[in-house]
Amino acid sequence: MCISRVAYKFLLLILIFNVYYTESDEIPYDTVVCFGDSHSDTGNVYNLTGLKWPVVPPYYNGRFSNGKVWIEKLGISNIINYAYGGATTDNNLVTGFTEFSLSVPGIRQQINKYKTLTDVSKINFLRTIYIIWAGGNDYFFNISLSSSTVVRSLINGINDLIEIGAKNFLILNQPPLQIYPATLAFNMPDYLNKLTLAHNSNLSNSIQLLQSNYTNILFKLFDVYSLISNILINGSTYGINSTTNCWDTPNYTVVQLCSTPDTYLFIDRYHFTTRVHQLIADNAQKLLQTSNGTIKSPQSIFYVLSFFIALYIL
């Protein structure tokens, strides 16, 4: 059976495009540099407290959860993690603390430490994704702070990284603060809801402004608020049957209140179960895989050039 020249040309172009788009669906990073609080801490507070907090077991290897946290579930093996449980956006704004009244570095202090310890000339910025998730502790430690103040502090940290050449950012907004078991004692759900919404709105606007000012840098905003809200409404779809906490932690001890933690939204009064961390990671992966057109890998550029060469010679 003879294939015509036109048909052959058509099939070849389909093949080239198929290879190109398959490649673009992969996560284009091999290094994660993370700054944040207990949602992303993989053992920094545990080491700071001399392996005393969080209590292991039942907490998992110094994580504030019953298993690995979301940053470890992204499928990117090289993780450089400066996140500390209890961290705020900047200790010069409001100091972050963990148990035993130990102060911990805020986001800007974490970034300064990274800049001090890192040889910038050896960073492959195109293959490095910078992740920042923080802000909730600013409000927990100082409920009078405005959302604009906290978001501005976050943006200052992002600008610190832009100055050294960072090209890719994943920024996470705040979950609904009013639904945390710890904040229920505040008895101010309406205020916390409005505060969270204002924070997320200001953050979204600020990220959009950064993107318009730095067209050669990729900024992605992960809407954790909507994900957690959806889990609250449709918990059974995700295997989550309880929105309360499975454990309690009085006086630096742990009281286990349930036998099936992964059916719970919260492992304790402040932190998610590892099941929820998996859901966060799954959605973050999808966001990182999304084609954007801002920065292409060398392989992507090769496929595009191949397409035009094939179009010319056939």
mmCIF file of C-alpha atoms in Angstrom:
data_model
loop_
_atom_site.group_PDB
_atom_site.id
_atom_site.type_symbol
_atom_site.label_atom_id
_atom_site.label_comp_id
_atom_site.label_asym_id
_atom_site.label_seq_id
_atom_site.Cartn_x
_atom_site.Cartn_y
_atom_site.Cartn_z
ATOM 1 C CA MET A 1 0.000 0.000 0.000
ATOM 2 C CA CYS A 2 1.531 3.293 -1.112
ATOM 3 C CA ILE A 3 1.315 6.343 1.130
ATOM 4 C CA SER A 4 1.080 9.607 -0.760
ATOM 5 C CA ARG A 5 3.578 12.401 -0.162
ATOM 6 C CA VAL A 6 0.848 14.580 1.390
ATOM 7 C CA ALA A 7 -0.274 11.797 3.739
ATOM 8 C CA TYR A 8 3.329 11.082 4.735
ATOM 9 C CA LYS A 9 3.898 14.760 5.463
ATOM 10 C CA PHE A 10 0.734 14.922 7.544
ATOM 11 C CA LEU A 11 1.647 11.855 9.611
ATOM 12 C CA LEU A 12 5.168 13.127 10.265
ATOM 13 C CA LEU A 13 3.912 16.474 11.534
ATOM 14 C CA ILE A 14 1.446 14.715 13.842
ATOM 15 C CA LEU A 15 4.315 12.620 15.225
ATOM 16 C CA ILE A 16 6.472 15.679 15.891
ATOM 17 C CA PHE A 17 3.648 17.525 17.631
ATOM 18 C CA ASN A 18 2.783 14.444 19.672
ATOM 19 C CA VAL A 19 6.361 14.161 20.938
ATOM 20 C CA TYR A 20 6.454 17.882 21.705
ATOM 21 C CA TYR A 21 3.260 17.988 23.720
ATOM 22 C CA THR A 22 4.051 14.762 25.535
ATOM 23 C CA GLU A 23 7.314 16.289 26.645
ATOM 24 C CA SER A 24 5.640 19.505 27.811
ATOM 25 C CA ASP A 25 3.315 17.546 30.115
ATOM 26 C CA GLU A 26 6.246 16.422 32.250
ATOM 27 C CA ILE A 27 7.341 18.429 35.286
ATOM 28 C CA PRO A 28 10.241 20.454 33.829
ATOM 29 C CA TYR A 29 12.217 20.751 37.084
ATOM 30 C CA ASP A 30 14.748 18.565 38.841
ATOM 31 C CA THR A 31 15.283 20.726 41.941
ATOM 32 C CA VAL A 32 12.837 22.170 44.472
ATOM 33 C CA VAL A 33 13.876 24.943 46.841
ATOM 34 C CA CYS A 34 11.174 25.325 49.470
ATOM 35 C CA PHE A 35 10.475 28.100 51.967
ATOM 36 C CA GLY A 36 7.550 27.832 54.349
ATOM 37 C CA ASP A 37 6.021 26.751 57.636
ATOM 38 C CA SER A 38 4.882 23.452 59.172
ATOM 39 C CA HIS A 39 2.864 22.479 56.091
ATOM 40 C CA SER A 40 6.181 22.016 54.263
ATOM 41 C CA ASP A 41 8.649 21.294 57.097
ATOM 42 C CA THR A 42 10.420 17.956 56.580
ATOM 43 C CA GLY A 43 12.371 17.943 59.846
ATOM 44 C CA ASN A 44 13.921 21.356 60.463
ATOM 45 C CA VAL A 45 11.997 22.011 63.694
ATOM 46 C CA TYR A 46 12.566 18.406 64.747
ATOM 47 C CA ASN A 47 16.316 18.974 64.481
ATOM 48 C CA LEU A 48 16.094 22.426 66.088
ATOM 49 C CA THR A 49 14.391 20.958 69.185
ATOM 50 C CA GLY A 50 16.883 18.132 69.554
ATOM 51 C CA LEU A 51 14.452 15.579 68.102
ATOM 52 C CA LYS A 52 11.841 16.428 70.761
ATOM 53 C CA TRP A 53 9.132 18.044 68.633
ATOM 54 C CA PRO A 54 7.066 16.893 66.898
ATOM 55 C CA VAL A 55 6.924 13.668 68.921
ATOM 56 C CA VAL A 56 8.095 10.662 66.882
ATOM 57 C CA PRO A 57 6.131 8.441 66.848
ATOM 58 C CA PRO A 58 3.269 9.020 66.164
ATOM 59 C CA TYR A 59 4.351 11.971 63.993
ATOM 60 C CA TYR A 60 6.315 10.780 60.976
ATOM 61 C CA ASN A 61 10.084 11.377 60.994
ATOM 62 C CA GLY A 62 9.849 14.969 62.188
ATOM 63 C CA ARG A 63 6.994 15.937 59.864
ATOM 64 C CA PHE A 64 3.912 17.686 61.219
ATOM 65 C CA SER A 65 1.753 14.881 59.878
ATOM 66 C CA ASN A 66 1.294 11.121 60.095
ATOM 67 C CA GLY A 67 3.310 10.602 56.899
ATOM 68 C CA LYS A 68 5.230 12.503 54.259
ATOM 69 C CA VAL A 69 4.157 16.057 53.480
ATOM 70 C CA TRP A 70 3.146 17.379 50.078
ATOM 71 C CA ILE A 71 6.534 18.738 49.023
ATOM 72 C CA GLU A 72 7.940 15.187 49.174
ATOM 73 C CA LYS A 73 5.146 13.843 46.972
ATOM 74 C CA LEU A 74 5.718 16.045 43.913
ATOM 75 C CA GLY A 75 7.948 13.542 42.160
ATOM 76 C CA ILE A 76 10.991 15.848 42.209
ATOM 77 C CA SER A 77 13.800 14.058 44.028
ATOM 78 C CA ASN A 78 16.192 16.922 44.800
ATOM 79 C CA ILE A 79 14.523 18.921 47.589
ATOM 80 C CA ILE A 80 16.310 21.777 49.342
ATOM 81 C CA ASN A 81 14.008 22.644 52.226
ATOM 82 C CA TYR A 82 14.266 25.659 54.519
ATOM 83 C CA ALA A 83 10.690 25.469 55.873
ATOM 84 C CA TYR A 84 10.179 25.570 59.650
ATOM 85 C CA GLY A 85 7.060 24.816 61.620
ATOM 86 C CA GLY A 86 5.778 28.045 63.164
ATOM 87 C CA ALA A 87 7.449 30.274 60.561
ATOM 88 C CA THR A 88 5.977 33.621 59.545
ATOM 89 C CA THR A 89 6.711 35.619 56.418
ATOM 90 C CA ASP A 90 9.341 37.765 58.161
ATOM 91 C CA ASN A 91 10.524 37.842 61.772
ATOM 92 C CA ASN A 92 10.936 41.603 61.437
ATOM 93 C CA LEU A 93 7.169 41.783 60.978
ATOM 94 C CA VAL A 94 6.109 39.144 63.509
ATOM 95 C CA THR A 95 8.395 36.537 65.043
ATOM 96 C CA GLY A 96 7.551 32.903 64.438
ATOM 97 C CA PHE A 97 7.818 30.323 67.198
ATOM 98 C CA THR A 98 7.636 26.600 67.584
ATOM 99 C CA GLU A 99 7.198 24.544 70.752
ATOM 100 C CA PHE A 100 9.421 25.241 73.795
ATOM 101 C CA SER A 101 9.201 28.961 72.836
ATOM 102 C CA LEU A 102 11.964 28.576 70.269
ATOM 103 C CA SER A 103 12.020 31.214 67.557
ATOM 104 C CA VAL A 104 12.280 29.985 63.974
ATOM 105 C CA PRO A 105 13.401 31.788 60.803
ATOM 106 C CA GLY A 106 10.697 33.498 58.779
ATOM 107 C CA ILE A 107 10.496 33.282 55.002
ATOM 108 C CA ARG A 108 12.851 36.199 54.420
ATOM 109 C CA GLN A 109 15.319 34.797 56.957
ATOM 110 C CA GLN A 110 15.087 31.379 55.274
ATOM 111 C CA ILE A 111 15.792 32.990 51.913
ATOM 112 C CA ASN A 112 18.738 34.942 53.314
ATOM 113 C CA LYS A 113 20.179 31.692 54.685
ATOM 114 C CA TYR A 114 19.742 30.044 51.291
ATOM 115 C CA LYS A 115 21.497 32.940 49.561
ATOM 116 C CA THR A 116 24.361 32.774 52.063
ATOM 117 C CA LEU A 117 24.876 29.021 51.740
ATOM 118 C CA THR A 118 24.424 28.745 47.973
ATOM 119 C CA ASP A 119 26.846 29.365 45.120
ATOM 120 C CA VAL A 120 24.496 31.154 42.737
ATOM 121 C CA SER A 121 26.799 30.550 39.772
ATOM 122 C CA LYS A 122 26.118 26.810 40.046
ATOM 123 C CA ILE A 123 22.306 27.030 40.032
ATOM 124 C CA ASN A 124 20.471 25.847 36.930
ATOM 125 C CA PHE A 125 17.640 28.337 37.275
ATOM 126 C CA LEU A 126 15.624 26.924 34.364
ATOM 127 C CA ARG A 127 15.449 23.539 36.112
ATOM 128 C CA THR A 128 14.844 24.903 39.628
ATOM 129 C CA ILE A 129 11.400 25.676 41.036
ATOM 130 C CA TYR A 130 11.140 27.970 44.072
ATOM 131 C CA ILE A 131 8.162 27.206 46.304
ATOM 132 C CA ILE A 132 6.761 29.507 48.987
ATOM 133 C CA TRP A 133 3.834 28.674 51.254
ATOM 134 C CA ALA A 134 3.397 30.843 54.331
ATOM 135 C CA GLY A 135 1.292 33.586 55.883
ATOM 136 C CA GLY A 136 -1.124 31.764 58.157
ATOM 137 C CA ASN A 137 1.152 31.992 61.190
ATOM 138 C CA ASP A 138 1.410 35.759 60.766
ATOM 139 C CA TYR A 139 -2.293 35.945 61.557
ATOM 140 C CA PHE A 140 -2.154 33.278 64.284
ATOM 141 C CA PHE A 141 0.554 35.215 66.128
ATOM 142 C CA ASN A 142 -0.910 38.676 65.427
ATOM 143 C CA ILE A 143 -4.575 38.606 64.461
ATOM 144 C CA SER A 144 -4.576 42.383 63.939
ATOM 145 C CA LEU A 145 -2.240 42.221 60.923
ATOM 146 C CA SER A 146 -3.800 43.302 57.639
ATOM 147 C CA SER A 147 -3.716 41.001 54.636
ATOM 148 C CA SER A 148 -1.982 43.669 52.558
ATOM 149 C CA THR A 149 0.868 43.811 55.089
ATOM 150 C CA VAL A 150 1.376 40.036 55.113
ATOM 151 C CA VAL A 151 1.174 39.713 51.325
ATOM 152 C CA ARG A 152 3.627 42.575 50.876
ATOM 153 C CA SER A 153 6.011 40.704 53.164
ATOM 154 C CA LEU A 154 5.665 37.586 50.996
ATOM 155 C CA ILE A 155 6.331 39.568 47.833
ATOM 156 C CA ASN A 156 9.481 40.998 49.423
ATOM 157 C CA GLY A 157 10.741 37.438 49.780
ATOM 158 C CA ILE A 158 9.950 36.678 46.149
ATOM 159 C CA ASN A 159 11.841 39.800 45.084
ATOM 160 C CA ASP A 160 14.845 38.627 47.120
ATOM 161 C CA LEU A 161 14.923 35.477 44.974
ATOM 162 C CA ILE A 162 14.370 37.352 41.722
ATOM 163 C CA GLU A 163 17.474 39.413 42.510
ATOM 164 C CA ILE A 164 19.678 36.302 42.410
ATOM 165 C CA GLY A 165 18.168 35.022 39.153
ATOM 166 C CA ALA A 166 15.205 32.790 40.086
ATOM 167 C CA LYS A 167 13.061 31.997 37.024
ATOM 168 C CA ASN A 168 10.286 29.702 38.286
ATOM 169 C CA PHE A 169 7.951 30.162 41.242
ATOM 170 C CA LEU A 170 5.105 28.189 42.769
ATOM 171 C CA ILE A 171 3.266 30.253 45.365
ATOM 172 C CA LEU A 172 0.476 28.787 47.505
ATOM 173 C CA ASN A 173 -2.355 30.820 48.944
ATOM 174 C CA GLN A 174 -3.975 30.235 52.335
ATOM 175 C CA PRO A 175 -6.507 27.506 53.129
ATOM 176 C CA PRO A 176 -9.711 28.669 54.877
ATOM 177 C CA LEU A 177 -8.216 29.598 58.257
ATOM 178 C CA GLN A 178 -11.597 29.556 59.973
ATOM 179 C CA ILE A 179 -11.959 25.772 59.625
ATOM 180 C CA TYR A 180 -8.775 24.800 61.502
ATOM 181 C CA PRO A 181 -9.661 23.077 64.804
ATOM 182 C CA ALA A 182 -7.264 25.449 66.608
ATOM 183 C CA THR A 183 -9.007 28.579 65.315
ATOM 184 C CA LEU A 184 -12.470 27.413 66.321
ATOM 185 C CA ALA A 185 -11.561 28.546 69.843
ATOM 186 C CA PHE A 186 -11.188 32.107 68.513
ATOM 187 C CA ASN A 187 -14.937 32.111 67.876
ATOM 188 C CA MET A 188 -14.538 34.517 64.966
ATOM 189 C CA PRO A 189 -15.219 32.463 61.822
ATOM 190 C CA ASP A 190 -16.604 35.365 59.789
ATOM 191 C CA TYR A 191 -13.574 37.541 60.476
ATOM 192 C CA LEU A 192 -11.114 34.755 59.656
ATOM 193 C CA ASN A 193 -13.002 33.918 56.480
ATOM 194 C CA LYS A 194 -12.889 37.532 55.306
ATOM 195 C CA LEU A 195 -9.221 37.765 56.295
ATOM 196 C CA THR A 196 -8.345 34.648 54.294
ATOM 197 C CA LEU A 197 -10.281 35.808 51.246
ATOM 198 C CA ALA A 198 -8.618 39.233 51.423
ATOM 199 C CA HIS A 199 -5.180 37.616 51.740
ATOM 200 C CA ASN A 200 -5.760 35.376 48.742
ATOM 201 C CA SER A 201 -7.165 38.194 46.641
ATOM 202 C CA ASN A 202 -4.220 40.470 47.447
ATOM 203 C CA LEU A 203 -1.798 37.637 46.738
ATOM 204 C CA SER A 204 -3.397 36.877 43.377
ATOM 205 C CA ASN A 205 -3.261 40.535 42.344
ATOM 206 C CA SER A 206 0.348 40.840 43.482
ATOM 207 C CA ILE A 207 1.418 37.733 41.552
ATOM 208 C CA GLN A 208 -0.316 39.032 38.426
ATOM 209 C CA LEU A 209 1.563 42.308 38.797
ATOM 210 C CA LEU A 210 4.868 40.474 39.183
ATOM 211 C CA GLN A 211 4.121 38.442 36.056
ATOM 212 C CA SER A 212 3.413 41.584 34.050
ATOM 213 C CA ASN A 213 6.636 43.189 35.293
ATOM 214 C CA TYR A 214 8.812 40.102 34.757
ATOM 215 C CA THR A 215 7.691 38.434 31.545
ATOM 216 C CA ASN A 216 10.770 36.182 31.480
ATOM 217 C CA ILE A 217 9.898 34.675 34.879
ATOM 218 C CA LEU A 218 7.190 32.088 35.495
ATOM 219 C CA PHE A 219 4.849 32.604 38.454
ATOM 220 C CA LYS A 220 2.253 29.960 39.279
ATOM 221 C CA LEU A 221 -0.299 30.435 42.036
ATOM 222 C CA PHE A 222 -1.715 27.276 43.599
ATOM 223 C CA ASP A 223 -5.236 27.767 44.948
ATOM 224 C CA VAL A 224 -5.105 25.635 48.107
ATOM 225 C CA TYR A 225 -8.142 27.492 49.422
ATOM 226 C CA SER A 226 -10.420 26.045 46.746
ATOM 227 C CA LEU A 227 -8.987 22.546 47.120
ATOM 228 C CA ILE A 228 -9.509 22.397 50.896
ATOM 229 C CA SER A 229 -12.945 23.994 50.548
ATOM 230 C CA ASN A 230 -13.894 21.317 48.028
ATOM 231 C CA ILE A 231 -12.676 18.586 50.383
ATOM 232 C CA LEU A 232 -14.848 20.097 53.112
ATOM 233 C CA ILE A 233 -17.919 19.958 50.890
ATOM 234 C CA ASN A 234 -17.228 16.672 49.090
ATOM 235 C CA GLY A 235 -15.083 14.823 51.613
ATOM 236 C CA SER A 236 -16.359 11.351 50.757
ATOM 237 C CA THR A 237 -15.141 11.811 47.181
ATOM 238 C CA TYR A 238 -11.610 12.085 48.550
ATOM 239 C CA GLY A 239 -12.005 9.460 51.271
ATOM 240 C CA ILE A 240 -12.197 12.143 53.974
ATOM 241 C CA ASN A 241 -15.002 11.440 56.438
ATOM 242 C CA SER A 242 -14.149 13.824 59.276
ATOM 243 C CA THR A 243 -13.137 17.481 59.261
ATOM 244 C CA THR A 244 -12.019 17.435 62.897
ATOM 245 C CA ASN A 245 -8.582 16.488 64.229
ATOM 246 C CA CYS A 246 -7.454 12.904 64.799
ATOM 247 C CA TRP A 247 -4.855 13.767 67.452
ATOM 248 C CA ASP A 248 -4.484 16.351 70.195
ATOM 249 C CA THR A 249 -1.170 17.640 71.546
ATOM 250 C CA PRO A 250 -1.453 18.871 75.158
ATOM 251 C CA ASN A 251 1.839 19.777 76.874
ATOM 252 C CA TYR A 252 4.026 18.497 74.031
ATOM 253 C CA THR A 253 2.541 15.024 74.207
ATOM 254 C CA VAL A 254 0.235 13.353 71.719
ATOM 255 C CA VAL A 255 -3.182 11.940 72.462
ATOM 256 C CA GLN A 256 -4.423 9.808 69.600
ATOM 257 C CA LEU A 257 -8.160 10.244 69.212
ATOM 258 C CA CYS A 258 -8.770 8.040 66.176
ATOM 259 C CA SER A 259 -7.557 4.806 64.604
ATOM 260 C CA THR A 260 -8.004 5.829 60.946
ATOM 261 C CA PRO A 261 -6.153 9.143 60.534
ATOM 262 C CA ASP A 262 -6.241 9.150 56.741
ATOM 263 C CA THR A 263 -10.011 9.536 56.798
ATOM 264 C CA TYR A 264 -9.508 12.849 58.634
ATOM 265 C CA LEU A 265 -8.791 16.282 57.211
ATOM 266 C CA PHE A 266 -6.581 17.276 60.157
ATOM 267 C CA ILE A 267 -4.064 15.144 62.008
ATOM 268 C CA ASP A 268 -4.001 17.623 64.911
ATOM 269 C CA ARG A 269 -5.441 21.070 65.543
ATOM 270 C CA TYR A 270 -3.105 22.817 63.071
ATOM 271 C CA HIS A 271 -1.944 20.295 60.473
ATOM 272 C CA PHE A 272 -3.269 18.139 57.659
ATOM 273 C CA THR A 273 -3.086 14.350 57.431
ATOM 274 C CA THR A 274 -0.698 12.817 54.932
ATOM 275 C CA ARG A 275 -3.750 11.864 52.856
ATOM 276 C CA VAL A 276 -4.566 15.550 52.415
ATOM 277 C CA HIS A 277 -0.908 16.269 51.663
ATOM 278 C CA GLN A 278 -1.163 13.721 48.843
ATOM 279 C CA LEU A 279 -4.189 15.543 47.433
ATOM 280 C CA ILE A 280 -2.294 18.836 47.603
ATOM 281 C CA ALA A 281 0.696 17.264 45.842
ATOM 282 C CA ASP A 282 -1.481 15.708 43.126
ATOM 283 C CA ASN A 283 -3.016 19.074 42.296
ATOM 284 C CA ALA A 284 0.328 20.879 42.500
ATOM 285 C CA GLN A 285 1.778 18.370 40.025
ATOM 286 C CA LYS A 286 -0.989 19.107 37.544
ATOM 287 C CA LEU A 287 -0.299 22.818 37.854
ATOM 288 C CA LEU A 288 3.433 22.339 37.310
ATOM 289 C CA GLN A 289 2.765 20.172 34.251
ATOM 290 C CA THR A 290 0.579 22.801 32.609
ATOM 291 C CA SER A 291 2.103 24.216 29.436
ATOM 292 C CA ASN A 292 2.601 27.946 29.699
ATOM 293 C CA GLY A 293 4.770 29.173 26.829
ATOM 294 C CA THR A 294 6.834 31.446 29.064
ATOM 295 C CA ILE A 295 9.933 29.318 29.432
ATOM 296 C CA LYS A 296 10.633 26.275 27.286
ATOM 297 C CA SER A 297 13.218 23.599 27.982
ATOM 298 C CA PRO A 298 15.966 22.945 25.396
ATOM 299 C CA GLN A 299 14.141 19.746 24.378
ATOM 300 C CA SER A 300 10.967 21.698 23.660
ATOM 301 C CA ILE A 301 12.854 24.183 21.524
ATOM 302 C CA PHE A 302 14.390 21.277 19.598
ATOM 303 C CA TYR A 303 10.968 19.826 18.818
ATOM 304 C CA VAL A 304 9.630 23.161 17.617
ATOM 305 C CA LEU A 305 12.631 23.623 15.325
ATOM 306 C CA SER A 306 12.158 20.070 14.046
ATOM 307 C CA PHE A 307 8.590 20.883 13.153
ATOM 308 C CA PHE A 308 9.515 23.902 11.045
ATOM 309 C CA ILE A 309 12.416 22.092 9.368
ATOM 310 C CA ALA A 310 10.132 19.211 8.441
ATOM 311 C CA LEU A 311 7.529 21.639 7.137
ATOM 312 C CA TYR A 312 10.169 23.284 4.933
ATOM 313 C CA ILE A 313 11.815 20.203 3.424
ATOM 314 C CA LEU A 314 8.742 18.092 2.788
#
